[in-house]
Coordinates of C-alpha atoms and ligand atoms in Angstrom, one line a residue:
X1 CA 14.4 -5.5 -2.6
X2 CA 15.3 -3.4 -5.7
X3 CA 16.1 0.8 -5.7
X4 CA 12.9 2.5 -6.4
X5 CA 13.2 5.4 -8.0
X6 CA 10.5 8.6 -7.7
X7 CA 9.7 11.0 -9.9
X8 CA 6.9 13.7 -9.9
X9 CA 4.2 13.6 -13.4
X10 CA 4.7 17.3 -13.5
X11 CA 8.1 16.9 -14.1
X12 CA 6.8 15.7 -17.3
X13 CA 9.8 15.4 -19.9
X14 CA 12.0 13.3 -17.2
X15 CA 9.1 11.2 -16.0
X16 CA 8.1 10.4 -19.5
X17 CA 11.8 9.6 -20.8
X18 CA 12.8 7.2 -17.3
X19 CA 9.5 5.7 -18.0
X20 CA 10.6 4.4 -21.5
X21 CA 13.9 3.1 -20.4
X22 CA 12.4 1.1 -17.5
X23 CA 9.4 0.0 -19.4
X24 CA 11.5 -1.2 -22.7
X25 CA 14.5 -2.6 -20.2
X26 CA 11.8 -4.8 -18.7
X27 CA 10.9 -3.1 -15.5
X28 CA 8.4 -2.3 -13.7
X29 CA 7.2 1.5 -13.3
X30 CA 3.6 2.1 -10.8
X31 CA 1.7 5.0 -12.3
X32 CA -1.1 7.2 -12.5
X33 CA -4.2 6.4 -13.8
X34 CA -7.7 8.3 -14.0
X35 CA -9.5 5.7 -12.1
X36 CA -6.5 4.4 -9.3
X37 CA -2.3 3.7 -9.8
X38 CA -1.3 0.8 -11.6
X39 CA 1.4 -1.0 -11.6
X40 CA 2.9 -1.5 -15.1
X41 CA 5.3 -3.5 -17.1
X42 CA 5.6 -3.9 -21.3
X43 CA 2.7 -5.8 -22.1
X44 CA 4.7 -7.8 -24.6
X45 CA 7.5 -9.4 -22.3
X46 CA 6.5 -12.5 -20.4
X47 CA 9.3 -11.8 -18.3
X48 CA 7.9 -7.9 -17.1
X49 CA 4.7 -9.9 -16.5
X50 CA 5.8 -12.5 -14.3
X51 CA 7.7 -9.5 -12.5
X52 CA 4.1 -7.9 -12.2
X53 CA 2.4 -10.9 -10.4
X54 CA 5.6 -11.5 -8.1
X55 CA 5.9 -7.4 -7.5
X56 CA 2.6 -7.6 -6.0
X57 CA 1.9 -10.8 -4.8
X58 CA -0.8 -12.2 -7.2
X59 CA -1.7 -15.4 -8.3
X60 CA -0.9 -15.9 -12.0
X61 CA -3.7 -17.0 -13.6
X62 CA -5.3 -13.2 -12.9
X63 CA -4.9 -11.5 -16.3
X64 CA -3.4 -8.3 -16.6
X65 CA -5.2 -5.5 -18.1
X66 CA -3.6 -3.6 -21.4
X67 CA -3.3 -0.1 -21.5
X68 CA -2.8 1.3 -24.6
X69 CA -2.0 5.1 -26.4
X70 CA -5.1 4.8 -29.1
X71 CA -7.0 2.6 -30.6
X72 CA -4.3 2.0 -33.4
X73 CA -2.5 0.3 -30.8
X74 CA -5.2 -2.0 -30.0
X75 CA -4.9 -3.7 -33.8
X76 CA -1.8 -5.7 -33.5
X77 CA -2.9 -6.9 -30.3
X78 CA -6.3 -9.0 -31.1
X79 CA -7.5 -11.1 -33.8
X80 CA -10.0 -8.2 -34.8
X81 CA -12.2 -5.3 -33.2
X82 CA -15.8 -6.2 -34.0
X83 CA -17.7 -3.4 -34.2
X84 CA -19.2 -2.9 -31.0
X85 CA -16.1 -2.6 -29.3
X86 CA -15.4 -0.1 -32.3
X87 CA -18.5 1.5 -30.9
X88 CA -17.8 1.6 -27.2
X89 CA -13.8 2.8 -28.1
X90 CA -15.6 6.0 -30.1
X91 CA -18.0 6.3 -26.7
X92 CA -16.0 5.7 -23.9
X93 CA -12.1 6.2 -24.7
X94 CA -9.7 7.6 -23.6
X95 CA -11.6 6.8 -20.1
X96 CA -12.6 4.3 -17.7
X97 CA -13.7 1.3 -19.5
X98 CA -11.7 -1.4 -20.4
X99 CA -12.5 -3.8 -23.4
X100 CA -12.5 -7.7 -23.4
X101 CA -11.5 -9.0 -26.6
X102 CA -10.1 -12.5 -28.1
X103 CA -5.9 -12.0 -28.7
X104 CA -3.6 -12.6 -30.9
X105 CA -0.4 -13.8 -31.1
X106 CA 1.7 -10.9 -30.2
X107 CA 0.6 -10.8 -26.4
X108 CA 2.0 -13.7 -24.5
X109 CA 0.4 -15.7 -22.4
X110 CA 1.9 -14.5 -19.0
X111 CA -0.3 -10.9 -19.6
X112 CA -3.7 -12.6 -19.6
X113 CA -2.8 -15.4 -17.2
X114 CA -3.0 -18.4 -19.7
X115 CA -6.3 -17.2 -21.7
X116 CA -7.1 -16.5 -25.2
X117 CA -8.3 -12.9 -24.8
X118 CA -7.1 -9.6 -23.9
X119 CA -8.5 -6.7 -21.8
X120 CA -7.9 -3.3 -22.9
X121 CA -8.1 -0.1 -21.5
X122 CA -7.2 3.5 -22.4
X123 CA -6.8 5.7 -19.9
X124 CA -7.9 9.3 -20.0
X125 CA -5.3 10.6 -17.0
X126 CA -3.2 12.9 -18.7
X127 CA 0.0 11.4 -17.4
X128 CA -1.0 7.9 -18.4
X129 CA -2.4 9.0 -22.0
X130 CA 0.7 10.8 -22.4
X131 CA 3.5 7.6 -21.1
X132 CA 1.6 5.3 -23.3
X133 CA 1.9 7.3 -26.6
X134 CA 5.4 7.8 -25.7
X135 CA 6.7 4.4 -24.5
X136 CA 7.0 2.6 -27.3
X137 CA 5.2 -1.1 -26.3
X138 CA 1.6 -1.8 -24.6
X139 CA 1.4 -1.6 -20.7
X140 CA 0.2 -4.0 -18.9
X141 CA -0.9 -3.1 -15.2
X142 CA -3.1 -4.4 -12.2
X143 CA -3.8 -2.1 -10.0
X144 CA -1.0 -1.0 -7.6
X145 CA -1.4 -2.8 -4.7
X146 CA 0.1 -5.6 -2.7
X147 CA -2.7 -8.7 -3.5
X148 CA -6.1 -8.6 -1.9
X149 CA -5.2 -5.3 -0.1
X150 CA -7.4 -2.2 -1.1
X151 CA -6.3 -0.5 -4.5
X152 CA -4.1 2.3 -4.3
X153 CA -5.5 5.9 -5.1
X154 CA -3.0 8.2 -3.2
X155 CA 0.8 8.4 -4.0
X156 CA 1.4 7.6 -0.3
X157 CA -0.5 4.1 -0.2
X158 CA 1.4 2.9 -4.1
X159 CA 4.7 3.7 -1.8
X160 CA 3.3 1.3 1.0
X161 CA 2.8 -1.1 -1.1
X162 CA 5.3 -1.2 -3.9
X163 CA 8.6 0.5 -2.8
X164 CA 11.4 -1.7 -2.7
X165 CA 9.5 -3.8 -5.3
X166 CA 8.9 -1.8 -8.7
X167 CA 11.9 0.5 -10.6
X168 CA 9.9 3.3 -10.6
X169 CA 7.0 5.3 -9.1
X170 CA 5.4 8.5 -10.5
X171 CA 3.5 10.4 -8.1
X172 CA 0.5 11.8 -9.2
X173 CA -0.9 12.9 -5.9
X174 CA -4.6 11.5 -5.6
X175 CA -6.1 10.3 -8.3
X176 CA -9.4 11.5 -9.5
X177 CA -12.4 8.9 -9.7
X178 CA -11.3 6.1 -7.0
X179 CA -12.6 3.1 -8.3
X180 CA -11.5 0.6 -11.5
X181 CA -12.5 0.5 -14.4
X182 CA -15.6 -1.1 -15.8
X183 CA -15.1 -4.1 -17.6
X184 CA -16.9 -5.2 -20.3
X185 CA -16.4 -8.7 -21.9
X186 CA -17.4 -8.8 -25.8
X187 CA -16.1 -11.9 -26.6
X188 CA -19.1 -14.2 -25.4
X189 CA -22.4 -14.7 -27.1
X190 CA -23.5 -11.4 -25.6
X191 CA -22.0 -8.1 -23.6
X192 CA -21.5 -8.9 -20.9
X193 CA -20.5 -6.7 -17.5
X194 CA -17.5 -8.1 -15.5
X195 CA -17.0 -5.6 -13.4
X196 CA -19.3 -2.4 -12.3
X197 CA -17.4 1.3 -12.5
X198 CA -17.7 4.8 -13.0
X199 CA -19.3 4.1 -17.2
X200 CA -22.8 2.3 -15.8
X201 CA -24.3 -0.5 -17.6
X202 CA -26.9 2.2 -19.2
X203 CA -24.3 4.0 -20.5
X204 CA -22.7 1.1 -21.9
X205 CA -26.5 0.0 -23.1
X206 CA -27.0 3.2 -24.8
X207 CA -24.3 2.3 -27.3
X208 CA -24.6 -1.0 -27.9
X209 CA -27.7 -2.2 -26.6
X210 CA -28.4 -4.3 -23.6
X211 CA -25.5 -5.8 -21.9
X212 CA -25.8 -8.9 -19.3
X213 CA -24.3 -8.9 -16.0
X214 CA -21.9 -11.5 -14.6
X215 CA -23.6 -13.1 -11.3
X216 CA -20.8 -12.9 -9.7
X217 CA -20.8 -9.0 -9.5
X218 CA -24.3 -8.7 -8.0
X219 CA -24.7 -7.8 -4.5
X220 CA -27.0 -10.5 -3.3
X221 CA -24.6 -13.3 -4.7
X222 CA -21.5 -11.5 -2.9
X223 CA -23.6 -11.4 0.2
X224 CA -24.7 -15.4 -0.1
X225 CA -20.9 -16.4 0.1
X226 CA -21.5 -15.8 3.5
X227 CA -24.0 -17.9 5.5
X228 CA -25.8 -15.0 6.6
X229 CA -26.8 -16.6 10.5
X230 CA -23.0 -16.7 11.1
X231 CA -21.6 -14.5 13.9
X232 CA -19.4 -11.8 12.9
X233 CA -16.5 -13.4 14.0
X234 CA -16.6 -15.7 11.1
X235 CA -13.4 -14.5 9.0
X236 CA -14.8 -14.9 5.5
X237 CA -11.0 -14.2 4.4
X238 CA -11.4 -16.5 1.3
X239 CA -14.2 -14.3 -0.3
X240 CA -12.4 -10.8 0.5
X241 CA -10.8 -8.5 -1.9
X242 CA -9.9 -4.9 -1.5
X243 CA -9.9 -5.8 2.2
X244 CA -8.8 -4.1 5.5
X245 CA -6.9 -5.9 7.8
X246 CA -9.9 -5.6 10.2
X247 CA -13.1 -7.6 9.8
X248 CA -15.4 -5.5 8.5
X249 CA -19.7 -4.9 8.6
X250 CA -21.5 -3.2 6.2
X251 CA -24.6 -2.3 8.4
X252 CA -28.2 -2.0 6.8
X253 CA -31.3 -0.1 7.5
X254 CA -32.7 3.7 8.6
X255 CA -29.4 5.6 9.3
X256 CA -31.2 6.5 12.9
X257 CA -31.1 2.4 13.8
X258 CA -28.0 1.8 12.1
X259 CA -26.5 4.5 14.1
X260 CA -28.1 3.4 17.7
X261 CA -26.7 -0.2 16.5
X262 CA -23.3 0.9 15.6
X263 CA -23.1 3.2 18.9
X264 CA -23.9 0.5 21.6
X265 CA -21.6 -2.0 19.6
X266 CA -18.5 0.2 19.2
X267 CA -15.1 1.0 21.4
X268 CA -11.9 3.1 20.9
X269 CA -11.3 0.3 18.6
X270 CA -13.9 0.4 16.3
X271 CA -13.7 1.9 13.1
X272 CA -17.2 3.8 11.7
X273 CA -17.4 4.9 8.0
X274 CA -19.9 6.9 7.4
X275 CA -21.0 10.2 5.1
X276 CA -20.9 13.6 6.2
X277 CA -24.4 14.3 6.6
X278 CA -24.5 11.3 9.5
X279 CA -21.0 12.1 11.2
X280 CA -22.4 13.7 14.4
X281 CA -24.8 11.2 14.8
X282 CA -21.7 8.4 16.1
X283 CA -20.6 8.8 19.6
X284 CA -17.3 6.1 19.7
X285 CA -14.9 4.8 17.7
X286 CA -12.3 6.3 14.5
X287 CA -15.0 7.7 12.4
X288 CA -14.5 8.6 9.2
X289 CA -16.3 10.5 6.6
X290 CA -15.9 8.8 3.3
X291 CA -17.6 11.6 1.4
X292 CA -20.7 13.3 1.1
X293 CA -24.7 12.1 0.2
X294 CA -24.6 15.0 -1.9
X295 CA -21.6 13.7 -4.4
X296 CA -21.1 9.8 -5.2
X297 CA -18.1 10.4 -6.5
X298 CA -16.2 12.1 -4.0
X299 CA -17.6 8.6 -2.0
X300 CA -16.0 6.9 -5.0
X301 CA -13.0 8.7 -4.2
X302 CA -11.8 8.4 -0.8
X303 CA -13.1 5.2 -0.6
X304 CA -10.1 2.8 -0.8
X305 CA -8.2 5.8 0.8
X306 CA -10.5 5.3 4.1
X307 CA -10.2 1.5 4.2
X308 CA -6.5 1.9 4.3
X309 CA -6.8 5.0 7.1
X310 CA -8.4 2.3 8.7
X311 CA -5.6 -0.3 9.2
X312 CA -3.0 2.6 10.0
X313 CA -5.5 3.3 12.6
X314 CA -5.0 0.2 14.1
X315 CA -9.1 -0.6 14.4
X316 CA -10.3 -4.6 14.6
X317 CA -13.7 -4.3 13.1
X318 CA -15.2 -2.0 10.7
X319 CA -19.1 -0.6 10.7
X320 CA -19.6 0.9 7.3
X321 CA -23.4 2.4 6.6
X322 CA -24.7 1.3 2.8
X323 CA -25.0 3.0 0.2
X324 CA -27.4 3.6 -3.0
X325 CA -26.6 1.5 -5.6
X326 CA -27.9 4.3 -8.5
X327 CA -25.0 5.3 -11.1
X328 CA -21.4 4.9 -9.4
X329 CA -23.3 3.6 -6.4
X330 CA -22.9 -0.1 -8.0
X331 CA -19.0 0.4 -8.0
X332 CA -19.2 1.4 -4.5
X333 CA -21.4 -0.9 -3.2
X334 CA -19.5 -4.0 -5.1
X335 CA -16.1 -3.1 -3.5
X336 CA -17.5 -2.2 -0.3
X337 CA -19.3 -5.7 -0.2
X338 CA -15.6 -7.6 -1.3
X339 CA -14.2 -5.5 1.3
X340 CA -16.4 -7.1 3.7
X341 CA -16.3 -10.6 2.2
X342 CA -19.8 -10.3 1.8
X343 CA -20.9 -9.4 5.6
X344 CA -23.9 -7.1 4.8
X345 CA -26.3 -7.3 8.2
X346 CA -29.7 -5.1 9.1
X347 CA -29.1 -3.3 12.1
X348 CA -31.2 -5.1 14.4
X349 CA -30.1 -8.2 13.1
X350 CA -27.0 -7.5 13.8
X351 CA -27.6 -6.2 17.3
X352 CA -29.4 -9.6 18.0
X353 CA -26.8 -11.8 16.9
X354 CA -24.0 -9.8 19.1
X355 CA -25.9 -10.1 21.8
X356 CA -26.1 -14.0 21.5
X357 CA -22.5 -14.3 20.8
X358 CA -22.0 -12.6 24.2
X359 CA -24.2 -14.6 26.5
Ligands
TXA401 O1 -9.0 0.9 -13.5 C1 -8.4 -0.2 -13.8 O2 -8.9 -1.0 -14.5 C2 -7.0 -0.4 -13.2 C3 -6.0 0.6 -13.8 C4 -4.6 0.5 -13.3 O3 -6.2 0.6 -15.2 N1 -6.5 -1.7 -13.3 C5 -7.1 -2.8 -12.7 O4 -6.5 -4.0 -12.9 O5 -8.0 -2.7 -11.9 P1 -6.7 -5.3 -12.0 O6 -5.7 -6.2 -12.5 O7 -6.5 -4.9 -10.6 O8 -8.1 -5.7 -12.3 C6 -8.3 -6.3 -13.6 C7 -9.4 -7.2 -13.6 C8 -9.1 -8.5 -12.8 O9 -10.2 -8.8 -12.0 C9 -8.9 -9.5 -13.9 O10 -9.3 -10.8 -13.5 C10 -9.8 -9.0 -15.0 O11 -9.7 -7.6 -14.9 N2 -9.4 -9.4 -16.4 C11 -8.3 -9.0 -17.0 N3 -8.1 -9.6 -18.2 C12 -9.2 -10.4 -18.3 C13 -9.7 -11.3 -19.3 N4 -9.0 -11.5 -20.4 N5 -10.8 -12.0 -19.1 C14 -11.6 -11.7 -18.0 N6 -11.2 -10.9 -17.0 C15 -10.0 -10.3 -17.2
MG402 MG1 -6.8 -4.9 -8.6

């Protein structure tokens, strides 16, 4: 265990200058970022990075993404910036999009777990935007959670996680957009999407022209992990990621079935996330609103914020309604799914197979 210290982002000029020393002594500092905290050491110290993976529990060959100030900074760091990620910076940054590009020399190893490129990211909050022109290296930060646990988007849940384990924290209070970044890889034959986030694919498209999707991000190959005729007892750990402690069920089809399934399945114990449109329609269980119809992005935003709610509540399974994968919706329903570890069921279905496992 090492002292954590706290400071508030308002309190700009001291949070800035402790930021520095830590960050240049080699420590670790968890911060505020527009899309959720991360957890961030220099860049270019293999030692802060090694601190990084054991401050939060992660296997090492997970690369770290780098944050920089501006796009000068990005120069030193890779062997050149073609021009569609020259593009893309002019598009997207300072904001939620983060870069893959092939390194150079200057960033070790330990930051992008043992490969040859770098991911890069500059962030728009004005705290982070403001600690990375003013800190004197590149910052490299997962998100600030303990491994596999849901990322962190409230002050409360980064001191959960990481007190006792990073120098400092800055509490920023919520953070605004809720889920990570989307990542774009450039250094393939073509663009191609890593990982989905608030800048959509057509966004992305509309600078650069079409970009491919990684297979692993689409729904329907999350979902096939799972042997979808297995009860819902099946654990499905390995294939879970910003995960509740309970097993969770994301349950599909008209909200009026999924609600009649959900009701004659649930107890005290039971945790229900639904919209606030469909609140009134759930008779049992800790139900929780996790935004409304009306506004993805406050859906977006209390997401990872509810799954944790969730394990404070003490619940042992989790119903979650689906949601429309349009715009942000492919963020949502992406972490919602590796929440899950790929347990998406139809309401009837799933009201069938229950009542199997209970003859
Ligand atoms: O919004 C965000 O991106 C947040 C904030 C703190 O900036 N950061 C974040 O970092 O989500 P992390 O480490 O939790 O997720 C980074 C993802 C990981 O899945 C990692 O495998 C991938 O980016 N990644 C990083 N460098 C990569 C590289 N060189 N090639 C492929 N994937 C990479
Ligand atoms: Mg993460």
């Amino acid at each position: 265990m090492i002292r954590t210290e706290i400071l508030k982002a308002e309190d700009l000029d001291r949070a800035l200058a402790r930021t520095r020393e830590v960050l240049l002594s080699g420590g670790l500092v968890a911060f505020p970022t527009e899309t959720v905290y991360g957890l961030g050491g220099n860049a270019l110290d293999a030692s802060a990075s090694r601190k990084i993976y054991a401050a939060k529990g992660r296997p090492s060959d997970n690369p770290l993404i780098v944050h920089v100030g501006s796009v000068e900074d990005v120069k030193p760091l890779v062997r050149e910036i073609p021009e569609k990620a020259k593009a893309l910076m002019d598009a997207f940054w300072p904001g939620p999009l983060t870069i893959i590009l092939p390194k150079s020399g200057l960033v070790p190893m330990e930051t992008t777990g043992g490969l040859q490129t770098v991911a890069l990211r500059m962030p728009s909050h004005p705290f982070a935007n403001a600690m990375l022109r003013n800190c004197g290296c590149p910052v490299a930060a997962p998100s600030a959670n303990r491994s596999g646990r849901p990322s962190t988007t409230r002050f409360s849940h980064v001191l959960e996680d990481l007190q006792g384990r990073v120098d400092l924290i800055i509490d920023a209070g919520d953070v605004p957009i809720g889920v990570e970044s989307t990542i774009i890889d450039l250094t393939g034959e073509a663009p191609t999407l890593l990982r989905p986030g608030k800048i959509t694919i057509e966004e992305l498209a509309s600078v650069i022209g079409p970009v491919l999707t990684d297979p692993a991000i689409l729904s329907e190959n999350i979902i096939a992990h799972k042997e979808l005729v297995s009860r819902p007892k099946a654990p499905g750990m390995k294939y879970r990621h910003y995960a509740p402690r309970a097993e969770m069920w994301i349950v599909s089809g008209e909200t009026e079935d999924v609600a009649e399934t959900v009701n004659e399945l649930a107890d005290e114990r039971t945790g229900i996330l639904t919209v606030d449109e469909h609140q009134d329609l759930y008779r049992c269980g800790k139900i929780l609103s996790v935004g409304s119809l009306r506004s993805p992005m406050s859906i977006a935003h209390n997401l990872f914020a509810c799954l944790r709610d969730f394990d404070t509540m003490g619940v042992t399974r989790i119903y979650s309604e689906d949601f429309s994968e349009a715009d942000i919706g492919t963020a949502i329903m992406n972490r919602l799914l590796k929440a899950a570890g790929g347990n998406e069921v139809q309401a009837e279905e799933l009201l069938k197979r229950t009542s199997e496992t209970d003859r």
